[in-house]
Coordinates of C-alpha atoms and ligand atoms in Angstrom, one line a residue:
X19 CA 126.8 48.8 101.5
X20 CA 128.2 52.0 103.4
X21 CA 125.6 54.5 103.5
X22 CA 127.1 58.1 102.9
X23 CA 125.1 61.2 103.8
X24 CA 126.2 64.7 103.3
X25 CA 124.6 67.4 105.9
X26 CA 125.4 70.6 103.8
X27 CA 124.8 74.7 104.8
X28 CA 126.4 78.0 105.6
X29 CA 127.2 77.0 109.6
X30 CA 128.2 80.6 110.6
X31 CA 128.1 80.1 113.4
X32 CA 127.6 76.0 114.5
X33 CA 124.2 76.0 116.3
X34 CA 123.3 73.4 119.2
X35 CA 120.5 72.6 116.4
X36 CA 123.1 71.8 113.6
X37 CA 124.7 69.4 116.4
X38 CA 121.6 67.8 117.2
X39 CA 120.6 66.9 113.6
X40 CA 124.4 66.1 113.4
X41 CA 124.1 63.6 115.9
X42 CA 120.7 62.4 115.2
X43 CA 122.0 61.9 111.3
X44 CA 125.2 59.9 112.6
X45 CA 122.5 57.3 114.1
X46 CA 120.7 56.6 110.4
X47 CA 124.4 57.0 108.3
X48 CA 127.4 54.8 108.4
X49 CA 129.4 58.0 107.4
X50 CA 128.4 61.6 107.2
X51 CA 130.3 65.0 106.1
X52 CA 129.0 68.0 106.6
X53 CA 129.7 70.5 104.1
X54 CA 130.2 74.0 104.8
X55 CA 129.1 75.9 101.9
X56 CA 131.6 78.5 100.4
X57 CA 129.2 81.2 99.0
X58 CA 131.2 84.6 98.0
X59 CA 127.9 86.9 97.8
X60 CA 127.1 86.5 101.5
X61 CA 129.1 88.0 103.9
X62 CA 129.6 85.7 106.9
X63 CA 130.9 86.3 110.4
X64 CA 133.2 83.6 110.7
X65 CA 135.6 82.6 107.7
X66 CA 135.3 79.3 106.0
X67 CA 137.6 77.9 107.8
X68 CA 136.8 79.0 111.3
X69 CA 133.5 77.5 110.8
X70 CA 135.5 74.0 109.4
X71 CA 137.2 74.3 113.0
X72 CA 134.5 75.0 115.1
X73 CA 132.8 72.1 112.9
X74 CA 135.4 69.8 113.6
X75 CA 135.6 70.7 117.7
X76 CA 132.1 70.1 117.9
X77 CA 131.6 66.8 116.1
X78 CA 135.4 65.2 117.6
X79 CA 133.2 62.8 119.6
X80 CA 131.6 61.4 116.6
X81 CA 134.0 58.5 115.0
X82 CA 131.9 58.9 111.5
X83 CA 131.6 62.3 110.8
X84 CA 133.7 64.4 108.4
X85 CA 134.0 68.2 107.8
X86 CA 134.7 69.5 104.6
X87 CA 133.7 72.6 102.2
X88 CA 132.7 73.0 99.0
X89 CA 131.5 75.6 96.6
X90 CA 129.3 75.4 93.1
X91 CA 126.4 72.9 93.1
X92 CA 125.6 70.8 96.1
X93 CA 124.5 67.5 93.7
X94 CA 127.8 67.9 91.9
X95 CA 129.4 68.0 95.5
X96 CA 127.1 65.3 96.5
X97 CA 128.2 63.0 93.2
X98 CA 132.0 63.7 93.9
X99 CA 132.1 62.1 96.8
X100 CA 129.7 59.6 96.4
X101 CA 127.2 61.2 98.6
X102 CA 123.3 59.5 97.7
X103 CA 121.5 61.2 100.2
X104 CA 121.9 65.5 101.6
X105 CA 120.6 65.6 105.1
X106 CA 118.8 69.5 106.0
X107 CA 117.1 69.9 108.8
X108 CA 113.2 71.5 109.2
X109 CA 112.3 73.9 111.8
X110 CA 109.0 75.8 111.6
X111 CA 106.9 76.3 108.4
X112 CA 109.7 79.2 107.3
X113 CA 112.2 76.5 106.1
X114 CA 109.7 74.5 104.6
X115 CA 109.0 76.8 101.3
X116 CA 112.5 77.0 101.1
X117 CA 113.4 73.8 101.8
X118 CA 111.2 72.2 99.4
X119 CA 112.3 74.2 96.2
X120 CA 115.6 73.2 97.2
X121 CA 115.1 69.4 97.5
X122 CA 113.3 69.9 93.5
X123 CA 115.6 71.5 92.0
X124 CA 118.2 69.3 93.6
X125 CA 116.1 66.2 92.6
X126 CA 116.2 67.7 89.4
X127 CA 119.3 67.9 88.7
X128 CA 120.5 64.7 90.1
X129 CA 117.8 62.1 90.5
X130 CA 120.0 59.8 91.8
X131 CA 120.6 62.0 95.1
X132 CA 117.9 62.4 97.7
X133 CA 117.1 64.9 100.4
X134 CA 116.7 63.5 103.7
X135 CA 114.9 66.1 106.4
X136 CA 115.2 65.4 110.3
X137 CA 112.6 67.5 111.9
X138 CA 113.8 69.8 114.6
X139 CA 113.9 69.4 118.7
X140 CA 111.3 71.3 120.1
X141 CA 114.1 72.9 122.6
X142 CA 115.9 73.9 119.8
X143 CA 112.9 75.2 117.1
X144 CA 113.9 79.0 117.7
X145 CA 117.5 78.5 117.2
X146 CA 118.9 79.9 113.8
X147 CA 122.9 80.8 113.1
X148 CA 121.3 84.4 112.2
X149 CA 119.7 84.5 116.0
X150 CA 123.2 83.6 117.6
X151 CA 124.7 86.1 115.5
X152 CA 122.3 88.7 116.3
X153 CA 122.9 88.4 119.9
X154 CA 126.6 87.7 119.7
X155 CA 127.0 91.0 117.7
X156 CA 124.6 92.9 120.4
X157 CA 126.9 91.5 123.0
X158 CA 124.1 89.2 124.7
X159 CA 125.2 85.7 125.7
X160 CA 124.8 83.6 122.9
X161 CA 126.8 80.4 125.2
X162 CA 124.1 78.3 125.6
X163 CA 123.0 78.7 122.2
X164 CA 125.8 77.3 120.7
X165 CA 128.3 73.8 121.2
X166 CA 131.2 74.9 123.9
X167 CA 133.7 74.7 121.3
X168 CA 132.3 77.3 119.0
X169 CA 132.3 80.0 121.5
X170 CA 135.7 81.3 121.3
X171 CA 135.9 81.4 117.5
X172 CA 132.9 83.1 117.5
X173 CA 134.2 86.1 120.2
X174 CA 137.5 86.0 118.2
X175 CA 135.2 87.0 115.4
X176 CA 133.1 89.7 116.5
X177 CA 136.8 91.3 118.0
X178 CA 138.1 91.3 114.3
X179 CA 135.0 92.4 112.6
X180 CA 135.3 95.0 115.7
X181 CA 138.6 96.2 114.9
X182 CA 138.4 97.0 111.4
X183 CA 135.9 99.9 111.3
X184 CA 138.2 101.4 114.4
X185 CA 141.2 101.2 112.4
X186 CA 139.4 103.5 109.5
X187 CA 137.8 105.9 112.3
X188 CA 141.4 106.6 113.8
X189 CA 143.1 106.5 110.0
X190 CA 140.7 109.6 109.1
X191 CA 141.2 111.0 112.5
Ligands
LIG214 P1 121.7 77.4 104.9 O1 122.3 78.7 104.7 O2 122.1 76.4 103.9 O3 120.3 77.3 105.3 P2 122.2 76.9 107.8 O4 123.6 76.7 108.4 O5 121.4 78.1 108.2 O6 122.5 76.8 106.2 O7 121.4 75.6 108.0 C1 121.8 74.3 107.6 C2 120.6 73.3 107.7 O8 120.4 73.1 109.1 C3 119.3 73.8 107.1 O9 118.6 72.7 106.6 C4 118.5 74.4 108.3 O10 117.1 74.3 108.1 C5 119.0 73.4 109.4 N1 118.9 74.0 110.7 C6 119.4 75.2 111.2 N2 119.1 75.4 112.5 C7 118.3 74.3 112.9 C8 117.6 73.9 114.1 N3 117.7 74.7 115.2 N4 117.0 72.7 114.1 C9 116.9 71.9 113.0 N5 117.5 72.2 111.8 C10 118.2 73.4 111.8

């Protein structure tokens, strides 16, 4: 039997942590899609589907491994696609309070689906989409922090996001 995982989360940006539980999840799945989560109350840096693309450059080396989004419940996601197991990775304590509500109420809902955690690499155990964005926005180099793909989107970003409060300065004078 196939073994379908699904490695779900908000991906904005792509980390060189997402890629290495990517990567280490391709070696314990026969397929896996990762599933960029459409949520409408956060406000993200890069659009859904810039983060699909910068997904999809990052993980072209991998012959098993999908990109797709969803929105609504991650078990119903998981079920419609016949998805048994959701992939998260762990870094320090932090994500374990969170992490662990998550994998109960999931279990919860769906008993059926089970959450699979692939602890961090030590190199990467600071590294957090909300770090890279935080340095990207204060115009540090966020290169090495992120797969060589995901760079440009991300600088294509920060100039839109930069350009709309300079339209409305020069509209009101
Ligand atoms: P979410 O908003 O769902 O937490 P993220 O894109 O921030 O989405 O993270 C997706 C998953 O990847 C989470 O399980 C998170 O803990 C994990 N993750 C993020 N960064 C790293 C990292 N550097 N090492 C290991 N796992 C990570």
């Amino acid at each position: 039997m196939k073994m379908l995982a699904i490695y779900p989360g908000s991906f904005d940006p792509p980390t060189l942590g997402h890629l290495d539980v990517i990567e280490r999840a391709t070696h314990l799945f026969d397929r896996l899609i990762i599933a960029v989560g459409v949520n409408s109350a956060k406000r993200p840096l890069l659009t859904t589907d810039q983060r699909i693309e910068a997904l999809r450059l990052s993980t072209a080396h991998f012959p098993n491994v999908e990109v797709a989004s969803f929105s609504g419940l991650l078990v119903e996601y998981a079920r419609s696609v016949g998805a048994k197991s959701i992939v998260r990775g762990l870094r320090a304590t932090a994500d374990f309070e969170y992490e662990f509500q998550m994998a109960m109420i999931n279990r919860r809902l769906a008993s059926d689906v089970d959450s699979v955690f692939l602890m961090t690499r030590w190199d990467y155990s600071y590294l957090s989409s909300s770090m890279v964005r935080e340095v990207a926005v204060l115009g540090g180099d966020y290169s090495t922090l992120v797969p060589e793909p995901v760079v440009p989107i991300v600088a294509a970003a920060l100039e839109a996001r930069d350009h709309i409060p300079a339209m409305e300065t020069s509209q009101h004078g």
